[in-house]
């Protein structure tokens, strides 16, 4: 006897009139597709900053607050992905042509054009093959680890300084900035959207996808962080590729190794930019598309082409105008990922299930809310402080990324 179909626990979110959810978040994925999406969303080239870092919603205000935070995160990640891709191209270009005339914003423009083309893939599910490339993070991580070990053992190994900053206040600010960067790297602002792409029932598939993702994370995060900090210490750059290819002196790793790593990084950065744009596309198409007409109808295709192109152009423009990759990671982590991943889940659990104040669950959730609210406030202040301090070091559309 056939089993009855599983009841959808969230029917209110499956609105036939919502073109954004119908088109962008079509539910066709398998568990390994979720694994690809999750790995792309979490285990991105932001791990290249890790050595540096070692220094029930309803329709009310909560719904709009979460949407605001999520949109800010995704836009920040999109800007950071384009900026880092442009910087990686520039680093490789300068190594091959030291006297070349191309500037950082020109490489950012190249990346932006490619992103505009790829942004026209209509749905999250249609990214599954591109996001398979997210497993390339294993490739460039191991290349970076090998390059760092080679640099650390070579005769040109840089002097290592692991000492803390002399000022107590500076140490505190740096610590909270690092916590914010790590939150941005470990955090994920699009779990609900990824789960929505799975064919029902999604629960078991999502768990398998998360296990795949965090297995890759364990293999990549710590190896990159430890090896990079071991070699460069307090001189770690916000992009470890730049530390391995310094402006002065010989390259600390073979050019072919670094070139291959750059190719891997660029491929995944394109995937990351696409993944984190999906929430913006869903919001735009909720308002602009007609669900009664086909996904590729002229009525829906033209607005999609215009709106998505404008969104990517905006991200590219901001990346070129404000080249602060490490600082962007810190601000996004403090303002976005810490509230979304460490505060709101506990708050919403207490609001939805209303556990008794005499239960351990209630007090654990409350403790996490209080602790991470403090961490988020301090992280926001320290990250924005560093952003303001670094703003004095560059001009708009600078050709150098400020650490």
Coordinates of C-alpha atoms in Angstrom, one line a residue:
X1 CA 0.0 0.0 0.0
X2 CA 1.4 3.3 -1.0
X3 CA 2.3 5.7 1.7
X4 CA 0.2 9.0 1.8
X5 CA 2.2 12.1 0.7
X6 CA 3.9 13.9 3.6
X7 CA 2.1 16.9 4.8
X8 CA 3.8 20.2 4.2
X9 CA 4.4 21.7 7.6
X10 CA 4.7 25.2 6.2
X11 CA 1.8 25.6 3.7
X12 CA 1.6 29.3 4.2
X13 CA 5.1 29.7 2.6
X14 CA 4.1 27.7 -0.6
X15 CA 2.0 30.5 -2.2
X16 CA 1.2 29.8 -5.8
X17 CA 1.1 33.6 -6.4
X18 CA 4.7 34.1 -5.2
X19 CA 6.8 34.1 -8.4
X20 CA 10.0 34.6 -6.5
X21 CA 9.6 31.3 -4.6
X22 CA 8.1 29.5 -7.6
X23 CA 10.8 30.4 -10.1
X24 CA 14.0 31.0 -8.0
X25 CA 13.4 28.4 -5.3
X26 CA 11.9 25.6 -7.3
X27 CA 12.0 22.4 -5.2
X28 CA 13.7 19.7 -7.3
X29 CA 17.0 19.1 -5.5
X30 CA 18.6 16.0 -4.1
X31 CA 20.6 15.9 -0.8
X32 CA 23.9 16.1 -2.6
X33 CA 22.7 19.2 -4.4
X34 CA 22.0 20.8 -0.9
X35 CA 25.6 19.7 0.0
X36 CA 27.0 21.5 -3.0
X37 CA 25.0 24.6 -2.2
X38 CA 25.9 24.6 1.5
X39 CA 29.6 24.0 0.7
X40 CA 29.6 26.9 -1.7
X41 CA 27.8 29.1 0.8
X42 CA 30.1 28.3 3.8
X43 CA 33.4 26.9 2.6
X44 CA 34.4 29.8 0.3
X45 CA 37.6 31.6 -0.4
X46 CA 36.9 33.7 2.7
X47 CA 39.0 31.0 4.4
X48 CA 42.0 32.9 2.8
X49 CA 41.4 35.5 5.5
X50 CA 41.5 33.0 8.4
X51 CA 45.3 33.5 9.2
X52 CA 44.4 37.2 9.3
X53 CA 41.5 36.6 11.6
X54 CA 43.7 34.7 14.1
X55 CA 44.8 38.1 15.0
X56 CA 8.4 31.3 13.5
X57 CA 8.6 34.8 11.8
X58 CA 5.1 35.8 10.9
X59 CA 4.5 39.0 8.9
X60 CA 5.4 41.6 11.6
X61 CA 8.6 43.5 12.4
X62 CA 10.6 40.4 13.1
X63 CA 10.0 39.2 9.5
X64 CA 11.2 42.4 8.0
X65 CA 14.2 42.6 10.4
X66 CA 15.3 39.1 9.3
X67 CA 14.9 40.0 5.7
X68 CA 16.9 43.2 6.2
X69 CA 19.7 41.3 7.9
X70 CA 19.7 38.5 5.4
X71 CA 19.8 41.0 2.4
X72 CA 22.6 42.9 4.0
X73 CA 24.6 39.7 4.5
X74 CA 24.0 38.5 1.0
X75 CA 24.9 41.8 -0.6
X76 CA 28.0 42.1 1.5
X77 CA 29.1 38.6 0.5
X78 CA 28.4 39.4 -3.2
X79 CA 30.5 42.6 -3.0
X80 CA 33.3 40.7 -1.2
X81 CA 33.3 37.8 -3.7
X82 CA 33.6 40.2 -6.7
X83 CA 36.3 42.2 -4.9
X84 CA 38.4 39.1 -4.0
X85 CA 38.0 37.7 -7.5
X86 CA 39.3 41.0 -8.9
X87 CA 42.2 41.1 -6.4
X88 CA 43.2 37.5 -7.2
X89 CA 43.3 38.4 -11.0
X90 CA 45.4 41.5 -10.2
X91 CA 47.9 39.6 -8.0
X92 CA 48.5 37.0 -10.8
X93 CA 48.7 39.7 -13.4
X94 CA 51.3 41.7 -11.5
X95 CA 53.3 38.5 -11.0
X96 CA 53.3 37.8 -14.7
X97 CA 53.6 41.5 -15.8
X98 CA 55.2 43.6 -13.0
X99 CA 55.0 46.8 -15.1
X100 CA 51.5 46.3 -16.3
X101 CA 49.1 49.2 -16.4
X102 CA 45.8 47.5 -15.5
X103 CA 44.2 48.6 -12.2
X104 CA 42.2 46.7 -9.6
X105 CA 38.9 48.3 -10.7
X106 CA 39.4 47.0 -14.2
X107 CA 39.7 43.4 -13.0
X108 CA 36.6 43.9 -10.9
X109 CA 34.8 45.1 -14.0
X110 CA 35.9 41.9 -15.8
X111 CA 34.5 39.8 -13.0
X112 CA 31.3 41.8 -12.9
X113 CA 30.7 41.2 -16.6
X114 CA 31.1 37.4 -16.2
X115 CA 28.8 37.6 -13.1
X116 CA 26.1 39.4 -15.1
X117 CA 26.0 36.6 -17.7
X118 CA 25.9 33.9 -15.1
X119 CA 23.3 35.7 -13.0
X120 CA 20.7 34.9 -15.7
X121 CA 20.5 31.3 -14.7
X122 CA 16.9 31.3 -13.6
X123 CA 16.8 29.3 -10.4
X124 CA 18.8 28.1 -7.4
X125 CA 18.4 24.6 -8.6
X126 CA 20.0 25.5 -11.9
X127 CA 23.2 26.3 -10.0
X128 CA 23.7 22.7 -8.9
X129 CA 26.3 21.8 -11.5
X130 CA 28.2 25.1 -11.0
X131 CA 28.1 24.5 -7.2
X132 CA 29.6 21.1 -7.7
X133 CA 32.7 23.2 -8.3
X134 CA 32.5 24.3 -4.7
X135 CA 34.4 21.1 -3.9
X136 CA 37.3 22.8 -5.6
X137 CA 37.8 24.5 -2.3
X138 CA 39.6 21.3 -1.3
X139 CA 42.0 21.9 -4.2
X140 CA 43.0 25.5 -3.6
X141 CA 43.1 25.0 0.2
X142 CA 45.6 22.1 -0.1
X143 CA 47.6 24.1 -2.7
X144 CA 47.7 27.1 -0.2
X145 CA 48.7 24.8 2.6
X146 CA 51.4 23.3 0.6
X147 CA 52.6 26.7 -0.6
X148 CA 52.6 28.0 3.0
X149 CA 54.7 25.0 4.3
X150 CA 57.1 25.4 1.4
X151 CA 57.4 29.1 2.1
X152 CA 58.0 28.5 5.8
X153 CA 60.8 26.0 5.2
X154 CA 62.5 28.0 2.4
X155 CA 65.5 30.2 2.8
X156 CA 63.3 33.2 1.9
X157 CA 60.9 32.5 4.8
X158 CA 59.6 35.8 6.2
X159 CA 60.4 36.7 9.8
X160 CA 57.6 35.5 12.2
X161 CA 56.1 37.6 14.9
X162 CA 53.3 36.1 17.0
X163 CA 53.3 38.9 19.6
X164 CA 50.1 40.7 20.5
X165 CA 49.6 44.4 20.0
X166 CA 51.1 46.5 22.8
X167 CA 47.9 48.4 23.5
X168 CA 45.3 46.6 25.6
X169 CA 42.4 48.4 23.9
X170 CA 43.8 47.5 20.4
X171 CA 44.1 43.9 21.4
X172 CA 40.4 43.9 22.5
X173 CA 39.3 45.5 19.3
X174 CA 41.4 43.2 17.1
X175 CA 40.0 40.1 19.0
X176 CA 36.4 41.1 18.4
X177 CA 37.1 42.0 14.7
X178 CA 38.6 38.5 14.4
X179 CA 35.6 36.9 16.0
X180 CA 33.4 38.8 13.5
X181 CA 35.5 37.6 10.6
X182 CA 35.3 34.0 11.8
X183 CA 31.5 34.3 12.2
X184 CA 31.3 35.5 8.6
X185 CA 33.3 32.5 7.5
X186 CA 31.4 29.9 9.5
X187 CA 28.0 31.5 9.1
X188 CA 25.3 30.8 6.6
X189 CA 22.6 33.3 5.8
X190 CA 20.6 31.2 3.2
X191 CA 19.8 27.9 4.9
X192 CA 16.0 28.3 4.5
X193 CA 16.5 29.1 0.8
X194 CA 18.7 26.0 0.3
X195 CA 16.3 23.8 2.1
X196 CA 13.5 25.2 -0.1
X197 CA 15.2 23.9 -3.2
X198 CA 15.0 20.3 -2.1
X199 CA 12.2 18.0 -3.2
X200 CA 10.0 17.1 -0.2
X201 CA 10.6 15.6 2.3
X202 CA 13.6 17.9 2.9
X203 CA 14.6 17.2 6.5
X204 CA 16.8 14.1 6.1
X205 CA 18.3 15.4 2.9
X206 CA 19.2 18.7 4.6
X207 CA 21.0 16.8 7.4
X208 CA 23.1 14.8 4.9
X209 CA 23.9 18.0 3.0
X210 CA 25.1 19.7 6.2
X211 CA 27.3 16.7 7.1
X212 CA 28.9 16.9 3.6
X213 CA 29.4 20.6 4.0
X214 CA 31.0 20.6 7.5
X215 CA 33.2 17.6 6.6
X216 CA 34.7 19.8 3.9
X217 CA 34.9 22.7 6.3
X218 CA 36.9 20.7 8.9
X219 CA 39.4 19.7 6.2
X220 CA 39.8 23.2 4.8
X221 CA 39.3 25.8 7.5
X222 CA 41.9 24.7 10.1
X223 CA 44.6 23.7 7.6
X224 CA 44.5 27.1 6.0
X225 CA 44.3 29.0 9.2
X226 CA 47.1 27.2 11.0
X227 CA 49.6 26.9 8.1
X228 CA 49.1 30.6 7.0
X229 CA 49.5 32.0 10.5
X230 CA 52.5 29.7 11.2
X231 CA 54.3 31.2 8.2
X232 CA 53.3 34.8 8.4
X233 CA 52.2 35.4 11.9
X234 CA 51.1 39.0 12.5
X235 CA 52.1 39.9 9.0
X236 CA 49.3 37.7 7.5
X237 CA 47.5 39.6 4.8
X238 CA 43.7 39.6 4.4
X239 CA 44.3 37.5 1.3
X240 CA 47.0 34.9 1.9
X241 CA 47.8 34.8 -1.8
X242 CA 49.1 38.3 -1.5
X243 CA 51.4 37.2 1.4
X244 CA 52.8 34.4 -0.8
X245 CA 53.3 36.9 -3.7
X246 CA 54.7 40.0 -1.9
X247 CA 55.2 43.3 -3.7
X248 CA 58.9 43.2 -2.8
X249 CA 61.2 40.3 -3.0
X250 CA 60.7 36.9 -4.7
X251 CA 57.5 34.9 -4.8
X252 CA 57.3 32.4 -1.9
X253 CA 55.7 29.7 -3.9
X254 CA 56.0 28.4 -7.5
X255 CA 54.0 30.6 -9.9
X256 CA 52.3 27.6 -11.5
X257 CA 51.0 26.5 -8.0
X258 CA 49.7 29.9 -7.2
X259 CA 48.2 30.3 -10.7
X260 CA 46.3 27.0 -10.4
X261 CA 45.1 28.1 -6.9
X262 CA 43.9 31.4 -8.4
X263 CA 41.9 29.5 -11.1
X264 CA 40.2 27.3 -8.4
X265 CA 39.5 30.4 -6.3
X266 CA 37.9 32.3 -9.2
X267 CA 35.7 29.4 -10.1
X268 CA 34.3 29.1 -6.6
X269 CA 34.0 32.9 -6.2
X270 CA 31.7 32.9 -9.2
X271 CA 29.6 30.2 -7.6
X272 CA 29.5 32.0 -4.2
X273 CA 28.4 35.3 -5.9
X274 CA 25.6 33.4 -7.6
X275 CA 24.5 31.5 -4.5
X276 CA 24.3 34.6 -2.3
X277 CA 22.4 36.6 -4.9
X278 CA 19.5 34.2 -4.9
X279 CA 17.7 35.9 -2.0
X280 CA 17.8 39.3 -3.8
X281 CA 16.6 37.7 -7.0
X282 CA 13.7 36.0 -5.0
X283 CA 12.7 39.3 -3.5
X284 CA 12.9 41.1 -6.9
X285 CA 10.9 38.5 -8.8
X286 CA 8.3 38.3 -6.1
X287 CA 7.4 41.8 -7.1
X288 CA 8.3 41.9 -10.8
X289 CA 7.4 38.4 -12.2
X290 CA 4.1 37.0 -13.2
X291 CA 3.8 33.4 -11.8
X292 CA 0.9 32.7 -14.3
X293 CA 3.3 33.0 -17.2
X294 CA 6.3 30.8 -17.9
X295 CA 9.7 31.3 -16.4
X296 CA 11.2 32.1 -19.8
X297 CA 8.2 34.1 -21.1
X298 CA 9.0 37.5 -22.5
X299 CA 7.0 39.1 -19.6
X300 CA 9.3 37.5 -17.0
X301 CA 12.6 37.3 -19.0
X302 CA 13.1 41.0 -19.7
X303 CA 12.6 42.2 -16.0
X304 CA 14.8 39.4 -14.8
X305 CA 17.6 40.4 -17.2
X306 CA 17.4 44.1 -16.2
X307 CA 17.0 43.7 -12.5
X308 CA 19.6 41.0 -12.0
X309 CA 22.1 42.9 -14.2
X310 CA 21.6 46.1 -12.2
X311 CA 22.1 44.2 -8.9
X312 CA 25.4 42.7 -10.0
X313 CA 26.5 46.1 -11.4
X314 CA 25.8 47.6 -8.0
X315 CA 27.8 45.0 -6.2
X316 CA 30.7 45.4 -8.6
X317 CA 30.6 49.2 -8.3
X318 CA 30.8 49.0 -4.5
X319 CA 33.6 46.5 -4.7
X320 CA 35.6 48.8 -6.9
X321 CA 34.9 51.9 -4.9
X322 CA 35.5 50.5 -1.4
X323 CA 38.2 47.8 -1.6
X324 CA 38.2 46.5 2.0
X325 CA 38.0 42.7 1.8
X326 CA 39.1 41.8 5.3
X327 CA 37.1 44.7 6.8
X328 CA 34.0 43.8 4.8
X329 CA 34.2 40.3 6.2
X330 CA 34.4 41.7 9.8
X331 CA 31.4 44.1 9.4
X332 CA 29.3 41.4 7.6
X333 CA 30.0 38.9 10.4
X334 CA 29.3 41.3 13.2
X335 CA 26.2 43.0 11.8
X336 CA 24.8 40.0 9.8
X337 CA 26.0 36.5 10.7
X338 CA 26.2 36.9 14.5
X339 CA 22.6 38.0 14.9
X340 CA 21.2 35.7 12.2
X341 CA 23.1 32.5 13.2
X342 CA 23.6 32.9 17.0
X343 CA 20.9 35.2 18.4
X344 CA 17.7 34.9 16.3
X345 CA 17.4 31.1 16.3
X346 CA 17.4 31.0 20.1
X347 CA 15.1 34.0 20.3
X348 CA 12.6 32.5 17.8
X349 CA 12.7 29.1 19.5
X350 CA 11.7 30.7 22.9
X351 CA 9.1 32.8 21.2
X352 CA 7.6 29.9 19.2
X353 CA 7.7 27.0 21.7
X354 CA 7.6 29.1 24.9
X355 CA 9.7 26.7 27.1
X356 CA 9.1 27.2 30.8
X357 CA 11.5 29.5 32.6
X358 CA 12.3 26.6 34.9
X359 CA 13.7 24.5 32.1
X360 CA 17.4 24.3 31.1
X361 CA 16.5 24.9 27.5
X362 CA 15.1 28.4 28.2
X363 CA 18.2 29.5 30.2
X364 CA 20.7 28.0 27.7
X365 CA 18.9 29.9 24.9
X366 CA 18.8 33.1 27.0
X367 CA 22.5 32.8 27.9
X368 CA 23.4 32.4 24.2
X369 CA 21.3 35.4 23.3
X370 CA 22.9 37.6 26.0
X371 CA 26.5 36.5 25.2
X372 CA 26.3 36.9 21.5
X373 CA 24.4 40.1 21.7
X374 CA 27.4 41.5 23.6
X375 CA 29.8 39.9 21.1
X376 CA 27.8 41.3 18.2
X377 CA 27.8 44.8 19.6
X378 CA 31.5 44.8 20.3
X379 CA 32.3 43.1 17.0
X380 CA 30.2 45.8 15.1
X381 CA 32.0 48.6 16.9
X382 CA 35.5 47.1 16.4
X383 CA 34.9 46.2 12.8
X384 CA 33.4 49.6 11.9
X385 CA 36.3 51.3 13.8
X386 CA 38.8 49.4 11.7
X387 CA 36.9 50.2 8.6
X388 CA 37.0 53.9 9.5
X389 CA 40.7 53.8 10.3
X390 CA 41.5 52.0 7.0
X391 CA 39.5 54.6 5.1
X392 CA 42.3 57.0 5.6
X393 CA 44.7 54.8 3.7
X394 CA 43.1 54.8 0.3
X395 CA 41.3 56.9 -2.3
X396 CA 38.0 55.9 -4.0
X397 CA 38.6 53.2 -6.7
X398 CA 42.0 52.5 -5.3
X399 CA 44.1 49.9 -7.1
X400 CA 45.1 48.3 -3.7
X401 CA 43.0 46.3 -1.3
X402 CA 43.4 47.7 2.2
X403 CA 44.1 45.0 4.9

